[in-house]
Amino acid sequence: GAGVSQSPRYKVAKRGQDVALRCDPISGHVSLFWYQQALGQGPEFLTYFQNEAQLDKSGLPSDRFFAERPEGSVSTLKIQRTQQEDSAVYLCASSLGTGGLSTYEQYFGPGTRLTVT
Amino acid sequence: GDSVTQMEGPVTLSEEAFLTINCTYTATGYPSLFWYVQYPGEGLQLLLKATKADDKGSNKGFEATYRKETTSFHLEKGSVQVSDSAVYFCALSVLQGGKLIFGQGTELSVKP
């Protein structure tokens, strides 16, 4: 079946522009995570949804970052007034998350590479 | 806070060599431990996992044992192949089904 998809795959933004990154999780997956991966580093947690509820946004680096999942499926990560330090790969992951250890495996999308110039 | 430290790369090996990538962690509670792999041009994939002390995770010839006494989860493979060339990430999750905390990644390059 289809995996996690993300769009766009690449995004170039001028400093100060707003961007919106989309994640389509695996159908039926309850949990959805966003991570930020800087060049040469491991992914860092940004935020977590269970269905449409944003249960943890402790990793969002500033109030310029905003995420939503209004109908409990597709999610959008929005970055306002982009800065150069926002340049990174943004990864989305989903998990079934309904019980049992195997349902908590996170499946990752290919990421969106954001470059702020 | 919770964290993962893994050996720096890049690691370059000849085909059929033995591989060890070290990973240690700091965590409150009793975390689950994971190794993820990122092949060139592809997304992160779960390689193996262990959820309690002395558990051994294994997949595709790779193994890692959850060592609570040394807070380690080292990745090993007896005989690497060129196709194993990738970036390997050690990670933990303190809450079942919760966020992952990753190490910085170790790039492995296997030469024929």
Tab-separated table of C-alpha atoms in Angstrom:
chain	number	residue	atom	x	y	z
A	1	GLY	CA	0.000	0.000	0.000
A	2	ALA	CA	0.973	3.647	-0.178
A	3	GLY	CA	3.430	4.931	2.345
A	4	VAL	CA	3.712	8.367	3.886
A	5	SER	CA	3.923	11.048	1.243
A	6	GLN	CA	5.103	14.618	1.575
A	7	SER	CA	4.902	17.603	-0.721
A	8	PRO	CA	6.618	19.483	-2.045
A	9	ARG	CA	9.803	17.443	-2.031
A	10	TYR	CA	11.898	20.578	-2.435
A	11	LYS	CA	11.084	24.148	-1.538
A	12	VAL	CA	13.181	27.260	-1.954
A	13	ALA	CA	11.936	30.318	-0.097
A	14	LYS	CA	13.266	33.792	0.226
A	15	ARG	CA	13.885	34.958	3.770
A	16	GLY	CA	10.683	36.357	5.181
A	17	GLN	CA	8.321	34.286	3.062
A	18	ASP	CA	5.751	31.933	4.519
A	19	VAL	CA	5.805	28.238	3.545
A	20	ALA	CA	3.409	25.331	3.980
A	21	LEU	CA	4.564	21.714	3.961
A	22	ARG	CA	2.094	18.889	3.532
A	23	CYS	CA	2.081	15.363	4.918
A	24	ASP	CA	-0.240	12.536	3.852
A	25	PRO	CA	0.079	9.743	6.413
A	26	ILE	CA	-0.690	6.105	5.825
A	27	SER	CA	-4.459	5.662	5.722
A	28	GLY	CA	-5.884	4.811	9.133
A	29	HIS	CA	-2.812	5.864	11.079
A	30	VAL	CA	-3.819	7.651	14.250
A	31	SER	CA	-0.486	9.185	15.242
A	32	LEU	CA	1.455	11.708	13.202
A	33	PHE	CA	4.832	13.262	13.988
A	34	TRP	CA	6.884	16.070	12.470
A	35	TYR	CA	10.680	16.149	12.743
A	36	GLN	CA	13.316	18.606	11.554
A	37	GLN	CA	16.630	17.257	10.244
A	38	ALA	CA	19.486	19.691	9.792
A	39	LEU	CA	22.306	18.746	7.430
A	40	GLY	CA	24.484	16.025	8.914
A	41	GLN	CA	22.340	15.667	12.028
A	42	GLY	CA	19.694	13.304	13.298
A	43	PRO	CA	16.012	14.236	13.119
A	44	GLU	CA	14.683	16.360	15.961
A	45	PHE	CA	11.104	16.174	17.172
A	46	LEU	CA	8.829	19.116	16.432
A	47	THR	CA	5.238	18.107	17.189
A	48	TYR	CA	2.826	15.179	17.567
A	49	PHE	CA	-0.835	14.592	16.736
A	50	GLN	CA	-3.199	11.895	17.794
A	51	ASN	CA	-6.031	12.126	15.294
A	52	GLU	CA	-6.772	15.869	15.075
A	53	ALA	CA	-5.496	16.672	18.571
A	54	GLN	CA	-2.036	18.211	18.840
A	55	LEU	CA	-0.823	16.546	22.024
A	56	ASP	CA	2.765	17.741	22.070
A	57	LYS	CA	4.267	20.802	20.413
A	58	SER	CA	7.232	21.141	22.704
A	59	GLY	CA	9.747	20.822	19.863
A	60	LEU	CA	8.516	23.724	17.761
A	61	PRO	CA	11.465	26.141	17.785
A	62	SER	CA	9.474	29.371	17.745
A	63	ASP	CA	6.000	30.789	17.357
A	64	ARG	CA	6.706	31.100	13.636
A	65	PHE	CA	6.102	27.355	13.384
A	66	PHE	CA	2.539	26.099	13.341
A	67	ALA	CA	1.111	22.656	12.577
A	68	GLU	CA	-2.408	21.406	12.080
A	69	ARG	CA	-4.289	18.221	11.268
A	70	PRO	CA	-7.893	19.381	11.148
A	71	GLU	CA	-9.582	16.153	10.038
A	72	GLY	CA	-7.191	13.708	11.616
A	73	SER	CA	-5.494	12.669	8.384
A	74	VAL	CA	-3.494	15.161	6.272
A	75	SER	CA	-1.247	17.501	8.231
A	76	THR	CA	0.326	20.820	7.309
A	77	LEU	CA	3.405	22.374	8.874
A	78	LYS	CA	3.513	26.114	8.316
A	79	ILE	CA	6.528	28.310	8.846
A	80	GLN	CA	5.957	32.050	8.853
A	81	ARG	CA	8.598	34.662	8.012
A	82	THR	CA	11.200	32.025	7.183
A	83	GLN	CA	14.782	32.518	8.366
A	84	GLN	CA	17.992	30.956	7.081
A	85	GLU	CA	18.229	28.759	10.153
A	86	ASP	CA	14.952	27.122	9.110
A	87	SER	CA	16.781	25.458	6.195
A	88	ALA	CA	16.497	21.713	6.836
A	89	VAL	CA	14.688	18.568	5.780
A	90	TYR	CA	11.258	18.308	7.379
A	91	LEU	CA	10.185	14.731	7.980
A	92	CYS	CA	6.715	13.432	8.669
A	93	ALA	CA	6.047	10.050	10.251
A	94	SER	CA	2.868	8.181	11.080
A	95	SER	CA	2.005	5.165	13.183
A	96	LEU	CA	-1.087	3.087	13.657
A	97	GLY	CA	-0.861	3.694	17.384
A	98	THR	CA	-3.952	1.854	18.518
A	99	GLY	CA	-2.448	-0.738	20.858
A	100	GLY	CA	0.209	-3.399	20.868
A	101	LEU	CA	3.896	-2.763	20.442
A	102	SER	CA	3.954	-3.376	16.702
A	103	THR	CA	1.397	-0.633	16.084
A	104	TYR	CA	3.743	2.044	17.402
A	105	GLU	CA	6.292	1.687	14.612
A	106	GLN	CA	6.763	5.047	12.932
A	107	TYR	CA	6.818	5.079	9.130
A	108	PHE	CA	8.641	8.027	7.637
A	109	GLY	CA	7.960	10.001	4.511
A	110	PRO	CA	10.727	11.086	2.105
A	111	GLY	CA	10.862	14.581	3.597
A	112	THR	CA	10.666	18.105	2.262
A	113	ARG	CA	13.989	19.852	1.798
A	114	LEU	CA	13.527	23.535	2.615
A	115	THR	CA	16.187	26.007	1.578
A	116	VAL	CA	15.822	29.596	2.724
A	117	THR	CA	17.882	32.090	0.730
B	1	GLY	CA	17.250	15.383	29.365
B	2	ASP	CA	16.928	12.255	27.270
B	3	SER	CA	19.623	11.861	24.622
B	4	VAL	CA	21.415	9.459	22.307
B	5	THR	CA	25.108	9.500	21.435
B	6	GLN	CA	26.525	7.426	18.617
B	7	MET	CA	29.977	7.087	17.165
B	8	GLU	CA	30.976	9.603	14.599
B	9	GLY	CA	31.415	8.670	11.004
B	10	PRO	CA	32.093	8.212	8.305
B	11	VAL	CA	32.954	4.557	8.768
B	12	THR	CA	34.591	2.930	5.758
B	13	LEU	CA	34.857	-0.855	5.559
B	14	SER	CA	35.701	-3.461	2.966
B	15	GLU	CA	33.039	-5.936	1.916
B	16	GLU	CA	32.675	-8.875	4.351
B	17	ALA	CA	34.246	-6.922	7.229
B	18	PHE	CA	32.717	-6.898	10.719
B	19	LEU	CA	30.716	-3.822	11.643
B	20	THR	CA	30.138	-2.213	15.018
B	21	ILE	CA	28.461	1.168	15.447
B	22	ASN	CA	28.383	2.269	19.059
B	23	CYS	CA	25.312	3.852	20.623
B	24	THR	CA	24.777	4.950	24.213
B	25	TYR	CA	21.784	6.681	25.701
B	26	THR	CA	20.595	8.736	28.642
B	27	ALA	CA	16.941	8.464	29.559
B	28	THR	CA	14.498	8.703	32.400
B	29	GLY	CA	12.381	5.646	32.826
B	30	TYR	CA	12.650	2.609	30.654
B	31	PRO	CA	13.015	3.533	26.995
B	32	SER	CA	12.517	1.468	23.881
B	33	LEU	CA	15.566	1.497	21.598
B	34	PHE	CA	15.743	1.545	17.811
B	35	TRP	CA	18.105	1.556	14.884
B	36	TYR	CA	16.906	3.336	11.759
B	37	VAL	CA	18.645	3.293	8.378
B	38	GLN	CA	18.578	5.859	5.592
B	39	TYR	CA	19.748	4.539	2.232
B	40	PRO	CA	20.889	7.090	-0.370
B	41	GLY	CA	17.886	8.903	-1.818
B	42	GLU	CA	15.408	7.097	0.425
B	43	GLY	CA	13.482	7.831	3.610
B	44	LEU	CA	14.213	6.575	7.114
B	45	GLN	CA	13.372	2.927	7.676
B	46	LEU	CA	13.205	0.996	10.924
B	47	LEU	CA	16.003	-1.581	10.959
B	48	LEU	CA	15.486	-3.189	14.365
B	49	LYS	CA	14.246	-2.484	17.856
B	50	ALA	CA	14.324	-3.722	21.461
B	51	THR	CA	11.900	-2.822	24.212
B	52	LYS	CA	13.426	-4.238	27.388
B	53	ALA	CA	16.775	-5.072	28.930
B	54	ASP	CA	18.695	-7.947	27.335
B	55	ASP	CA	16.338	-8.033	24.355
B	56	LYS	CA	18.161	-8.551	21.076
B	57	GLY	CA	16.754	-6.923	17.985
B	58	SER	CA	17.771	-8.390	14.635
B	59	ASN	CA	17.040	-7.862	10.956
B	60	LYS	CA	18.904	-8.346	7.652
B	61	GLY	CA	21.921	-9.769	9.480
B	62	PHE	CA	22.164	-6.767	11.823
B	63	GLU	CA	21.849	-7.214	15.584
B	64	ALA	CA	21.760	-4.995	18.658
B	65	THR	CA	21.309	-5.934	22.321
B	66	TYR	CA	19.633	-3.643	24.873
B	67	ARG	CA	22.199	-3.316	27.694
B	68	LYS	CA	20.692	-1.462	30.621
B	69	GLU	CA	23.794	-1.743	32.802
B	70	THR	CA	25.923	0.094	30.237
B	71	THR	CA	23.037	2.109	28.711
B	72	SER	CA	24.101	0.913	25.286
B	73	PHE	CA	22.575	-0.487	22.102
B	74	HIS	CA	25.484	-1.138	19.751
B	75	LEU	CA	24.732	-2.193	16.170
B	76	GLU	CA	26.676	-5.144	14.763
B	77	LYS	CA	26.864	-7.135	11.558
B	78	GLY	CA	29.208	-9.998	10.921
B	79	SER	CA	29.815	-9.430	7.209
B	80	VAL	CA	28.838	-6.179	5.537
B	81	GLN	CA	27.920	-5.792	1.888
B	82	VAL	CA	28.206	-2.855	-0.477
B	83	SER	CA	24.427	-2.571	-0.304
B	84	ASP	CA	24.669	-1.783	3.436
B	85	SER	CA	26.169	1.606	2.619
B	86	ALA	CA	23.819	4.096	4.288
B	87	VAL	CA	23.423	6.394	7.280
B	88	TYR	CA	22.456	4.615	10.507
B	89	PHE	CA	20.595	6.352	13.333
B	90	CYS	CA	20.206	5.115	16.887
B	91	ALA	CA	17.043	6.350	18.608
B	92	LEU	CA	15.016	5.979	21.766
B	93	SER	CA	11.438	6.490	22.819
B	94	VAL	CA	10.644	7.000	26.472
B	95	LEU	CA	6.900	6.674	26.042
B	96	GLN	CA	5.416	3.757	24.124
B	97	GLY	CA	4.352	5.196	20.818
B	98	GLY	CA	5.855	8.550	21.663
B	99	LYS	CA	8.370	10.796	19.961
B	100	LEU	CA	11.730	9.452	18.898
B	101	ILE	CA	14.992	10.987	20.074
B	102	PHE	CA	17.762	10.373	17.560
B	103	GLY	CA	21.529	10.315	17.630
B	104	GLN	CA	23.416	12.318	15.054
B	105	GLY	CA	23.788	9.434	12.620
B	106	THR	CA	26.762	7.386	11.419
B	107	GLU	CA	27.537	7.159	7.734
B	108	LEU	CA	28.735	3.736	6.610
B	109	SER	CA	30.508	3.239	3.315
B	110	VAL	CA	31.315	-0.326	2.217
B	111	LYS	CA	33.864	-0.761	-0.573
B	112	PRO	CA	33.986	-3.833	-2.834
